[in-house]
């Protein structure tokens, strides 16, 4: 695992101009491998290669593109354990999560876009009457989808397989070419994905991967004149900077940004279901996920019981080595991020929150661990309630009635995924329709992978997943002719 990884540019494995940097395993603080540091010129060269490859790839029959994706899915699935072990080592996910939710989901996403239905490729033809500037009669009009061009995909560290696959697979299916800039903390898995695509027969230049710790790597991949679109998953602050650059050249954007998901729990909720759903914040990627229900709004009749049950749930979770089969909570990605999460817990104390679970660093010899932490007696003006912490920290705020619960849920800059728990399904759906979020879970934290995914407000721009990803990576073209 300690080999020095080259870049992947124009179908070739290329030595990086900037040398290599160490990838540190967050569980054992060991060297997982050495990642390449691309120079600005190498990033621009990757974008130029993608531009050169775009014409031939976009003219390739959809069935041929799908066949490449299908073969890649098979290669990834066939090496599930090998790839999952690397993902576990560099991301800190438990092995079960790395195998199922990272590599397994990546294979499923390539397989899904290898089986695109014909109806997804084109918009239904329309026959429109001539407008007021034309003579009476009928014009034929056909709306079709065309690829955008070269797409820069900047991916997140919390899932080094599923997140890149969710960008690369639909982009390639639509006939685009890609330059992938993975997160600097765990980029090695993305190079394995590139290798699988190369083995599957993707032509040179269609897929390129460039990495580095320097912000200049991502900046060059965004600003390159050869790039037509940027697909980014990460923080709102970085997304805003990317959007400013894209705006200057009118580049298309797909932004999946921060979140501070509200879980609105009513008095009549199934307490066991609510605790299990909210509890995923403690365990799933150790809270490093933008869709987590980190902001619990509990109606007063159930508030004390919910806090008690959540605290007990958090205390039962085993924290430790992700290689151990009974480990539930692994480390966060780095020492710096652990310090950030811990600083928020301390801030919560200073703001007046009561730590009812966690709050102390786990007594483990190595690794960047944060104990699942529950903050009670919170008010909505506290920073721990309003700001994204991106760790296993949940804050609970009480409310009195439905109107107040909705108002508190919407009183945020974010709007990615919210949740409602109520025994009254009609009320749950009524409340869901009033929440300003791109998605709402009703009595569940599960997701439908064909449903549109994206955020309101500062949680993002655009929608992907399922057919919506094909829309995101395409332009609509109208062709008209005389009837």
Short mmCIF file of C-alpha atoms in Angstrom, two decimals:
data_model
loop_
_atom_site.label_atom_id
_atom_site.label_comp_id
_atom_site.label_asym_id
_atom_site.label_seq_id
_atom_site.Cartn_x
_atom_site.Cartn_y
_atom_site.Cartn_z
CA UNK A 1 0.00 0.00 0.00
CA UNK A 2 3.01 2.32 0.15
CA UNK A 3 3.71 2.60 -3.59
CA UNK A 4 4.03 6.05 -5.13
CA UNK A 5 0.91 6.71 -7.18
CA UNK A 6 1.27 8.46 -10.57
CA UNK A 7 -1.29 10.82 -12.11
CA UNK A 8 -3.68 9.59 -14.81
CA UNK A 9 -3.63 11.97 -17.78
CA UNK A 10 -4.56 11.30 -21.40
CA UNK A 11 -4.76 7.55 -20.85
CA UNK A 12 -1.24 7.34 -19.40
CA UNK A 13 0.18 7.09 -15.89
CA UNK A 14 2.33 10.19 -15.44
CA UNK A 15 4.88 11.10 -12.78
CA UNK A 16 3.83 14.26 -10.92
CA UNK A 17 5.89 17.44 -11.21
CA UNK A 18 5.33 18.21 -7.53
CA UNK A 19 6.47 14.87 -6.19
CA UNK A 20 4.37 12.89 -3.72
CA UNK A 21 2.80 13.47 -0.34
CA UNK A 22 1.91 11.04 2.42
CA UNK A 23 -1.63 9.73 2.80
CA UNK A 24 -2.21 9.14 6.51
CA UNK A 25 -4.65 6.51 7.74
CA UNK A 26 -7.00 8.19 10.23
CA UNK A 27 -7.44 5.04 12.33
CA UNK A 28 -3.81 4.14 12.97
CA UNK A 29 -1.98 7.27 11.79
CA UNK A 30 0.10 5.03 9.52
CA UNK A 31 1.28 5.71 5.97
CA UNK A 32 -1.34 4.27 3.63
CA UNK A 33 0.42 5.39 0.45
CA UNK A 34 1.96 8.28 -1.44
CA UNK A 35 -0.30 10.46 -3.57
CA UNK A 36 0.87 12.57 -6.52
CA UNK A 37 1.09 16.37 -6.37
CA UNK A 38 0.20 17.70 -9.81
CA UNK A 39 1.56 20.98 -11.12
CA UNK A 40 -0.70 23.61 -12.62
CA UNK A 41 0.65 22.75 -16.08
CA UNK A 42 -0.22 19.10 -15.57
CA UNK A 43 -3.76 19.98 -14.55
CA UNK A 44 -4.17 22.16 -17.62
CA UNK A 45 -2.72 19.36 -19.76
CA UNK A 46 -5.34 16.98 -18.33
CA UNK A 47 -8.09 19.43 -19.23
CA UNK A 48 -6.66 19.76 -22.76
CA UNK A 49 -6.60 15.97 -23.11
CA UNK A 50 -10.25 15.84 -22.04
CA UNK A 51 -11.09 18.52 -24.62
CA UNK A 52 -9.31 16.56 -27.36
CA UNK A 53 -11.14 13.37 -26.43
CA UNK A 54 -14.57 14.99 -26.15
CA UNK A 55 -15.42 15.05 -29.87
CA UNK A 56 -14.85 11.35 -30.57
CA UNK A 57 -16.35 10.21 -27.25
CA UNK A 58 -19.48 12.35 -27.63
CA UNK A 59 -20.04 10.86 -31.09
CA UNK A 60 -19.63 7.30 -29.80
CA UNK A 61 -22.90 5.40 -29.78
CA UNK A 62 -24.59 5.47 -26.36
CA UNK A 63 -24.59 1.68 -26.37
CA UNK A 64 -20.79 1.62 -26.68
CA UNK A 65 -20.38 4.10 -23.84
CA UNK A 66 -22.75 2.03 -21.74
CA UNK A 67 -20.72 -1.09 -22.46
CA UNK A 68 -17.58 0.57 -21.05
CA UNK A 69 -19.46 1.54 -17.89
CA UNK A 70 -20.84 -1.97 -17.54
CA UNK A 71 -17.40 -3.51 -17.81
CA UNK A 72 -16.06 -1.05 -15.24
CA UNK A 73 -18.87 -2.01 -12.86
CA UNK A 74 -17.92 -5.65 -13.24
CA UNK A 75 -14.23 -4.98 -12.57
CA UNK A 76 -15.01 -2.93 -9.45
CA UNK A 77 -17.45 -5.53 -8.13
CA UNK A 78 -14.90 -8.27 -8.76
CA UNK A 79 -12.32 -6.48 -6.61
CA UNK A 80 -14.71 -5.41 -3.91
CA UNK A 81 -12.65 -6.60 -0.96
CA UNK A 82 -9.34 -5.28 -2.31
CA UNK A 83 -10.75 -1.85 -3.08
CA UNK A 84 -12.71 -1.72 0.19
CA UNK A 85 -9.57 -2.39 2.21
CA UNK A 86 -7.86 0.61 0.60
CA UNK A 87 -10.95 2.79 1.12
CA UNK A 88 -11.11 1.75 4.77
CA UNK A 89 -7.43 2.48 5.29
CA UNK A 90 -7.40 5.96 3.75
CA UNK A 91 -10.88 7.21 4.73
CA UNK A 92 -11.26 5.61 8.18
CA UNK A 93 -14.64 4.08 7.36
CA UNK A 94 -15.50 0.75 8.94
CA UNK A 95 -14.82 -2.16 6.60
CA UNK A 96 -18.53 -2.88 6.24
CA UNK A 97 -19.21 0.71 5.21
CA UNK A 98 -16.24 0.77 2.85
CA UNK A 99 -17.35 -2.46 1.22
CA UNK A 100 -21.06 -1.77 0.97
CA UNK A 101 -21.61 1.98 0.94
CA UNK A 102 -18.41 3.06 -0.79
CA UNK A 103 -17.12 0.48 -3.29
CA UNK A 104 -20.42 -1.39 -3.55
CA UNK A 105 -22.40 1.76 -4.29
CA UNK A 106 -19.77 2.85 -6.84
CA UNK A 107 -20.17 -0.41 -8.74
CA UNK A 108 -23.96 -0.02 -8.60
CA UNK A 109 -23.74 3.51 -9.98
CA UNK A 110 -21.63 2.46 -12.96
CA UNK A 111 -24.05 -0.41 -13.54
CA UNK A 112 -27.06 1.92 -13.33
CA UNK A 113 -25.72 4.28 -16.01
CA UNK A 114 -24.75 1.34 -18.19
CA UNK A 115 -28.48 0.59 -18.39
CA UNK A 116 -29.91 3.95 -19.37
CA UNK A 117 -33.45 3.68 -20.67
CA UNK A 118 -34.13 5.16 -24.14
CA UNK A 119 -36.67 7.56 -22.66
CA UNK A 120 -33.91 9.14 -20.57
CA UNK A 121 -31.87 10.25 -23.57
CA UNK A 122 -34.36 12.56 -25.25
CA UNK A 123 -37.23 14.84 -24.33
CA UNK A 124 -40.60 13.97 -25.84
CA UNK A 125 -40.96 15.58 -29.31
CA UNK A 126 -43.37 18.48 -29.41
CA UNK A 127 -45.49 19.92 -32.19
CA UNK A 128 -46.07 23.64 -31.63
CA UNK A 129 -48.21 26.11 -33.50
CA UNK A 130 -46.31 28.93 -35.16
CA UNK A 131 -45.94 32.01 -32.97
CA UNK A 132 -47.28 35.49 -33.72
CA UNK A 133 -44.20 36.38 -35.81
CA UNK A 134 -44.73 33.49 -38.22
CA UNK A 135 -47.41 32.61 -40.72
CA UNK A 136 -50.22 30.32 -39.72
CA UNK A 137 -49.22 26.71 -39.80
CA UNK A 138 -47.34 24.12 -37.85
CA UNK A 139 -43.67 23.82 -37.01
CA UNK A 140 -42.08 20.61 -35.92
CA UNK A 141 -39.90 20.87 -32.82
CA UNK A 142 -37.68 18.24 -31.28
CA UNK A 143 -35.93 18.76 -27.96
CA UNK A 144 -32.88 16.56 -27.41
CA UNK A 145 -30.12 16.30 -24.85
CA UNK A 146 -26.52 17.01 -25.79
CA UNK A 147 -23.42 16.54 -23.61
CA UNK A 148 -22.07 19.66 -21.92
CA UNK A 149 -18.42 18.99 -22.81
CA UNK A 150 -15.50 18.71 -20.41
CA UNK A 151 -16.54 18.33 -16.76
CA UNK A 152 -14.25 18.95 -13.80
CA UNK A 153 -15.37 16.68 -10.95
CA UNK A 154 -14.14 17.76 -7.50
CA UNK A 155 -15.00 15.08 -4.98
CA UNK A 156 -15.35 14.81 -1.21
CA UNK A 157 -13.23 12.90 1.29
CA UNK A 158 -16.09 11.20 3.11
CA UNK A 159 -16.75 8.72 0.29
CA UNK A 160 -13.84 8.24 -2.13
CA UNK A 161 -15.77 5.73 -4.26
CA UNK A 162 -19.50 6.46 -4.36
CA UNK A 163 -19.12 10.23 -4.68
CA UNK A 164 -16.75 10.18 -7.71
CA UNK A 165 -18.75 7.37 -9.33
CA UNK A 166 -21.93 9.43 -8.94
CA UNK A 167 -20.31 12.14 -11.05
CA UNK A 168 -18.17 10.20 -13.52
CA UNK A 169 -20.69 7.52 -14.52
CA UNK A 170 -23.59 9.79 -15.63
CA UNK A 171 -21.18 12.33 -17.16
CA UNK A 172 -19.58 9.63 -19.33
CA UNK A 173 -22.95 8.08 -20.16
CA UNK A 174 -24.08 11.43 -21.60
CA UNK A 175 -20.93 11.70 -23.74
CA UNK A 176 -18.91 14.13 -21.62
CA UNK A 177 -15.25 13.73 -20.73
CA UNK A 178 -13.98 14.32 -17.19
CA UNK A 179 -11.09 15.61 -15.14
CA UNK A 180 -11.40 14.31 -11.59
CA UNK A 181 -9.77 16.17 -8.73
CA UNK A 182 -10.17 13.97 -5.64
CA UNK A 183 -10.00 15.15 -2.04
CA UNK A 184 -6.37 15.33 -0.89
CA UNK A 185 -6.98 13.22 2.23
CA UNK A 186 -7.95 9.98 0.41
CA UNK A 187 -7.26 10.19 -3.34
CA UNK A 188 -5.80 6.72 -3.88
CA UNK A 189 -9.18 5.03 -4.32
CA UNK A 190 -10.04 7.38 -7.17
CA UNK A 191 -6.93 6.28 -9.04
CA UNK A 192 -8.08 2.67 -8.63
CA UNK A 193 -11.37 3.72 -10.21
CA UNK A 194 -9.48 5.28 -13.13
CA UNK A 195 -7.54 2.05 -13.53
CA UNK A 196 -10.77 0.06 -13.66
CA UNK A 197 -12.15 2.38 -16.34
CA UNK A 198 -8.94 2.11 -18.36
CA UNK A 199 -9.14 -1.67 -18.13
CA UNK A 200 -12.78 -1.49 -19.19
CA UNK A 201 -11.75 0.24 -22.41
CA UNK A 202 -12.36 3.93 -21.83
CA UNK A 203 -10.44 5.79 -24.57
CA UNK A 204 -7.42 7.95 -23.70
CA UNK A 205 -8.34 11.40 -22.40
CA UNK A 206 -11.95 10.57 -21.59
CA UNK A 207 -11.09 10.15 -17.89
CA UNK A 208 -8.25 12.02 -16.20
CA UNK A 209 -7.32 12.17 -12.50
CA UNK A 210 -5.11 14.87 -10.96
CA UNK A 211 -4.55 15.33 -7.25
CA UNK A 212 -2.66 17.47 -4.78
CA UNK A 213 -2.75 19.19 -1.44
CA UNK A 214 -2.26 22.60 -3.04
CA UNK A 215 -5.42 24.60 -3.64
CA UNK A 216 -3.87 25.50 -6.99
CA UNK A 217 -4.69 22.04 -8.34
CA UNK A 218 -8.41 22.52 -7.93
CA UNK A 219 -8.25 26.16 -8.99
CA UNK A 220 -6.57 25.24 -12.28
CA UNK A 221 -9.10 22.45 -12.92
CA UNK A 222 -11.96 24.93 -12.43
CA UNK A 223 -10.50 27.90 -14.33
CA UNK A 224 -9.14 26.01 -17.37
CA UNK A 225 -10.61 27.37 -20.61
CA UNK A 226 -11.06 23.77 -21.76
CA UNK A 227 -13.60 23.08 -18.98
CA UNK A 228 -17.32 23.60 -19.63
CA UNK A 229 -18.80 22.48 -16.31
CA UNK A 230 -17.78 21.95 -12.69
CA UNK A 231 -19.40 19.31 -10.48
CA UNK A 232 -18.40 19.87 -6.86
CA UNK A 233 -19.18 18.18 -3.55
CA UNK A 234 -17.87 19.91 -0.45
CA UNK A 235 -18.30 22.88 1.81
CA UNK A 236 -20.49 25.87 1.02
CA UNK A 237 -17.55 28.25 1.43
CA UNK A 238 -15.47 26.48 -1.23
CA UNK A 239 -18.52 26.07 -3.44
CA UNK A 240 -19.11 29.82 -3.38
CA UNK A 241 -15.54 30.47 -4.53
CA UNK A 242 -15.89 27.94 -7.35
CA UNK A 243 -19.21 29.49 -8.40
CA UNK A 244 -17.57 32.91 -8.69
CA UNK A 245 -14.97 31.53 -11.10
CA UNK A 246 -17.60 29.62 -13.10
CA UNK A 247 -19.76 32.72 -13.32
CA UNK A 248 -17.06 34.70 -15.10
CA UNK A 249 -17.01 32.23 -18.00
CA UNK A 250 -20.65 31.07 -17.77
CA UNK A 251 -19.63 27.52 -16.92
CA UNK A 252 -22.32 25.10 -15.89
CA UNK A 253 -22.34 24.07 -12.23
CA UNK A 254 -23.60 21.20 -10.13
CA UNK A 255 -23.01 21.98 -6.47
CA UNK A 256 -23.75 19.65 -3.55
CA UNK A 257 -22.71 21.68 -0.53
CA UNK A 258 -23.10 21.86 3.23
CA UNK A 259 -26.04 20.85 5.36
CA UNK A 260 -27.45 21.20 8.85
CA UNK A 261 -30.35 18.80 8.57
CA UNK A 262 -33.28 19.31 10.91
CA UNK A 263 -35.04 16.28 12.40
CA UNK A 264 -38.48 17.49 13.48
CA UNK A 265 -39.76 14.97 16.04
CA UNK A 266 -43.39 15.32 17.14
CA UNK A 267 -44.90 14.03 20.38
CA UNK A 268 -46.62 11.15 18.60
CA UNK A 269 -43.47 9.90 16.87
CA UNK A 270 -42.25 6.32 17.05
CA UNK A 271 -39.41 6.98 19.48
CA UNK A 272 -37.42 3.89 18.53
CA UNK A 273 -37.48 4.82 14.83
CA UNK A 274 -36.50 8.43 15.55
CA UNK A 275 -33.59 7.43 17.79
CA UNK A 276 -32.29 4.89 15.26
CA UNK A 277 -32.52 7.41 12.42
CA UNK A 278 -30.95 10.32 14.27
CA UNK A 279 -28.34 7.95 15.70
CA UNK A 280 -26.89 7.39 12.23
CA UNK A 281 -25.20 10.78 12.70
CA UNK A 282 -22.98 9.19 15.34
CA UNK A 283 -21.99 6.15 13.30
CA UNK A 284 -22.33 6.71 9.54
CA UNK A 285 -18.92 8.10 8.42
CA UNK A 286 -18.57 9.31 12.03
CA UNK A 287 -20.97 12.14 11.27
CA UNK A 288 -18.95 13.34 8.27
CA UNK A 289 -21.93 13.48 5.97
CA UNK A 290 -23.92 16.49 4.82
CA UNK A 291 -27.27 14.68 4.95
CA UNK A 292 -27.01 13.84 8.67
CA UNK A 293 -29.87 14.92 11.00
CA UNK A 294 -27.55 16.90 13.27
CA UNK A 295 -30.15 19.46 14.41
CA UNK A 296 -32.93 17.73 16.36
CA UNK A 297 -36.09 19.74 16.98
CA UNK A 298 -38.06 17.85 19.63
CA UNK A 299 -41.62 18.70 20.63
CA UNK A 300 -41.71 19.24 24.38
CA UNK A 301 -43.92 16.25 25.16
CA UNK A 302 -41.27 13.86 23.85
CA UNK A 303 -38.15 15.99 24.36
CA UNK A 304 -36.84 14.51 27.64
CA UNK A 305 -37.44 10.91 26.60
CA UNK A 306 -35.79 11.52 23.24
CA UNK A 307 -32.70 13.05 24.84
CA UNK A 308 -32.47 10.16 27.29
CA UNK A 309 -32.81 7.53 24.56
CA UNK A 310 -30.34 9.26 22.23
CA UNK A 311 -27.78 9.53 25.02
CA UNK A 312 -28.15 5.83 25.81
CA UNK A 313 -27.86 4.99 22.09
CA UNK A 314 -24.67 7.02 21.74
CA UNK A 315 -23.11 5.46 24.83
CA UNK A 316 -23.69 1.93 23.47
CA UNK A 317 -21.75 2.48 20.24
CA UNK A 318 -18.31 0.90 20.07
CA UNK A 319 -15.60 3.34 18.99
CA UNK A 320 -12.38 1.96 17.62
CA UNK A 321 -10.41 0.28 14.86
CA UNK A 322 -12.51 0.11 11.67
CA UNK A 323 -10.99 -3.29 10.91
CA UNK A 324 -12.76 -4.84 13.90
CA UNK A 325 -16.14 -6.31 12.90
CA UNK A 326 -17.97 -4.92 15.95
CA UNK A 327 -16.68 -1.36 15.54
CA UNK A 328 -19.50 1.07 14.81
CA UNK A 329 -17.78 4.47 15.06
CA UNK A 330 -14.46 4.95 13.31
CA UNK A 331 -12.22 8.02 13.24
CA UNK A 332 -12.74 11.35 11.55
CA UNK A 333 -10.52 12.08 8.56
CA UNK A 334 -7.60 13.95 10.16
CA UNK A 335 -6.12 15.39 13.33
CA UNK A 336 -7.03 18.88 12.13
CA UNK A 337 -10.65 17.91 11.63
CA UNK A 338 -10.77 16.20 15.03
CA UNK A 339 -9.57 19.45 16.57
CA UNK A 340 -12.28 21.35 14.70
CA UNK A 341 -15.06 19.05 15.90
CA UNK A 342 -13.78 19.14 19.47
CA UNK A 343 -13.63 22.94 19.36
CA UNK A 344 -17.35 22.99 18.48
CA UNK A 345 -18.17 20.77 21.46
CA UNK A 346 -16.27 23.14 23.73
CA UNK A 347 -18.03 26.10 22.10
CA UNK A 348 -21.38 24.42 22.82
CA UNK A 349 -20.47 24.18 26.51
CA UNK A 350 -19.57 27.86 26.57
CA UNK A 351 -22.85 28.73 24.84
CA UNK A 352 -24.79 26.95 27.58
CA UNK A 353 -25.47 23.53 26.05
CA UNK A 354 -25.32 20.49 28.33
CA UNK A 355 -23.20 17.56 27.15
CA UNK A 356 -25.29 14.49 27.98
CA UNK A 357 -23.19 11.98 26.00
CA UNK A 358 -19.61 12.01 24.78
CA UNK A 359 -17.74 15.28 24.88
CA UNK A 360 -14.37 13.72 25.74
CA UNK A 361 -11.70 12.28 23.45
CA UNK A 362 -11.82 8.46 23.45
CA UNK A 363 -8.96 6.76 25.28
CA UNK A 364 -7.33 5.11 22.28
CA UNK A 365 -3.57 5.01 21.60
CA UNK A 366 -3.72 6.14 17.98
CA UNK A 367 -6.22 7.56 15.52
CA UNK A 368 -8.35 10.64 15.10
CA UNK A 369 -11.38 9.61 17.13
CA UNK A 370 -14.28 11.72 18.38
CA UNK A 371 -16.83 10.25 20.77
CA UNK A 372 -20.49 10.44 19.69
CA UNK A 373 -21.66 13.60 21.43
CA UNK A 374 -25.16 14.77 22.31
CA UNK A 375 -25.82 18.39 23.29
CA UNK A 376 -29.09 19.22 25.07
CA UNK A 377 -30.67 22.42 26.42
CA UNK A 378 -29.74 24.11 23.15
CA UNK A 379 -31.29 27.23 21.69
CA UNK A 380 -31.48 28.05 18.03
CA UNK A 381 -29.13 31.03 18.25
CA UNK A 382 -26.19 28.82 19.33
CA UNK A 383 -23.45 28.29 16.74
CA UNK A 384 -23.46 24.54 17.41
CA UNK A 385 -27.06 24.54 16.22
CA UNK A 386 -26.60 26.83 13.24
CA UNK A 387 -23.21 25.82 11.78
CA UNK A 388 -22.16 22.60 10.07
CA UNK A 389 -19.81 20.66 12.36
CA UNK A 390 -19.34 17.59 10.11
CA UNK A 391 -18.74 15.15 12.93
CA UNK A 392 -20.64 12.86 15.33
CA UNK A 393 -22.30 15.73 17.20
CA UNK A 394 -26.07 16.19 17.59
CA UNK A 395 -27.76 19.24 19.16
CA UNK A 396 -31.33 19.08 20.51
CA UNK A 397 -33.67 22.10 20.57
CA UNK A 398 -37.22 21.93 22.04
CA UNK A 399 -40.31 23.39 20.37
CA UNK A 400 -43.97 23.74 21.31
CA UNK A 401 -46.23 23.43 18.27
CA UNK A 402 -46.17 22.58 14.57
CA UNK A 403 -45.73 26.15 13.40
CA UNK A 404 -42.75 26.73 15.67
CA UNK A 405 -41.16 23.44 14.59
CA UNK A 406 -41.43 24.41 10.93
CA UNK A 407 -40.13 27.91 11.59
CA UNK A 408 -37.09 26.61 13.47
CA UNK A 409 -36.35 24.00 10.79
CA UNK A 410 -36.39 26.68 8.09
CA UNK A 411 -34.36 29.24 10.09
CA UNK A 412 -31.03 28.23 8.55
CA UNK A 413 -28.78 29.09 5.62
CA UNK A 414 -28.85 25.43 4.60
CA UNK A 415 -31.52 23.29 2.99
CA UNK A 416 -30.21 19.90 1.91
CA UNK A 417 -32.11 17.11 3.71
CA UNK A 418 -34.58 17.47 6.59
CA UNK A 419 -36.56 14.79 8.41
CA UNK A 420 -39.98 14.52 10.06
CA UNK A 421 -41.09 11.90 12.58
CA UNK A 422 -44.78 11.69 13.43
CA UNK A 423 -47.39 8.99 13.91
CA UNK A 424 -49.78 11.19 11.93
CA UNK A 425 -48.65 10.54 8.36
CA UNK A 426 -50.88 13.29 6.96
CA UNK A 427 -49.25 15.82 9.27
CA UNK A 428 -45.78 14.49 8.46
CA UNK A 429 -46.34 15.04 4.73
CA UNK A 430 -47.96 18.43 5.35
CA UNK A 431 -44.92 19.54 7.33
CA UNK A 432 -42.53 18.05 4.75
CA UNK A 433 -44.07 20.20 2.00
CA UNK A 434 -43.35 23.33 4.05
CA UNK A 435 -39.71 22.56 4.77
CA UNK A 436 -37.23 24.50 2.63
CA UNK A 437 -35.00 21.56 1.83
CA UNK A 438 -34.13 19.65 -1.32
CA UNK A 439 -35.24 16.40 0.29
CA UNK A 440 -37.31 15.34 3.28
CA UNK A 441 -37.37 11.95 4.95
CA UNK A 442 -40.70 11.02 6.54
CA UNK A 443 -40.16 8.59 9.43
CA UNK A 444 -36.87 7.45 7.83
CA UNK A 445 -33.33 8.52 7.02
CA UNK A 446 -33.23 6.24 3.97
CA UNK A 447 -32.78 7.49 0.42
CA UNK A 448 -34.26 6.50 -2.91
CA UNK A 449 -31.36 6.50 -5.37
CA UNK A 450 -33.61 7.48 -8.28
CA UNK A 451 -35.04 10.52 -6.47
CA UNK A 452 -33.53 13.95 -7.22
CA UNK A 453 -30.75 14.92 -4.83
CA UNK A 454 -29.62 18.46 -4.12
CA UNK A 455 -30.24 21.43 -1.89
CA UNK A 456 -32.10 24.68 -1.42
CA UNK A 457 -30.39 27.90 -0.35
CA UNK A 458 -26.68 27.52 0.44
CA UNK A 459 -26.81 23.73 0.25
CA UNK A 460 -26.26 23.67 -3.47
CA UNK A 461 -27.28 24.23 -7.07
CA UNK A 462 -28.82 21.58 -9.33
CA UNK A 463 -29.99 18.01 -8.86
CA UNK A 464 -28.42 14.66 -9.56
CA UNK A 465 -28.93 10.90 -8.98
CA UNK A 466 -30.97 8.68 -11.29
CA UNK A 467 -32.27 10.34 -14.43
CA UNK A 468 -31.67 13.74 -12.85
CA UNK A 469 -27.91 13.20 -13.15
CA UNK A 470 -28.32 12.73 -16.90
CA UNK A 471 -30.16 16.05 -16.98
CA UNK A 472 -27.41 17.69 -14.91
CA UNK A 473 -24.64 16.63 -17.30
CA UNK A 474 -26.45 17.64 -20.47
CA UNK A 475 -27.70 20.66 -22.37
CA UNK A 476 -31.13 20.81 -24.00
CA UNK A 477 -31.12 21.51 -27.71
CA UNK A 478 -34.18 22.40 -29.79
CA UNK A 479 -34.36 21.38 -33.46
CA UNK A 480 -37.23 22.87 -35.50
CA UNK A 481 -38.40 22.36 -39.09
CA UNK A 482 -41.31 23.47 -41.26
CA UNK A 483 -44.39 21.30 -41.08
#
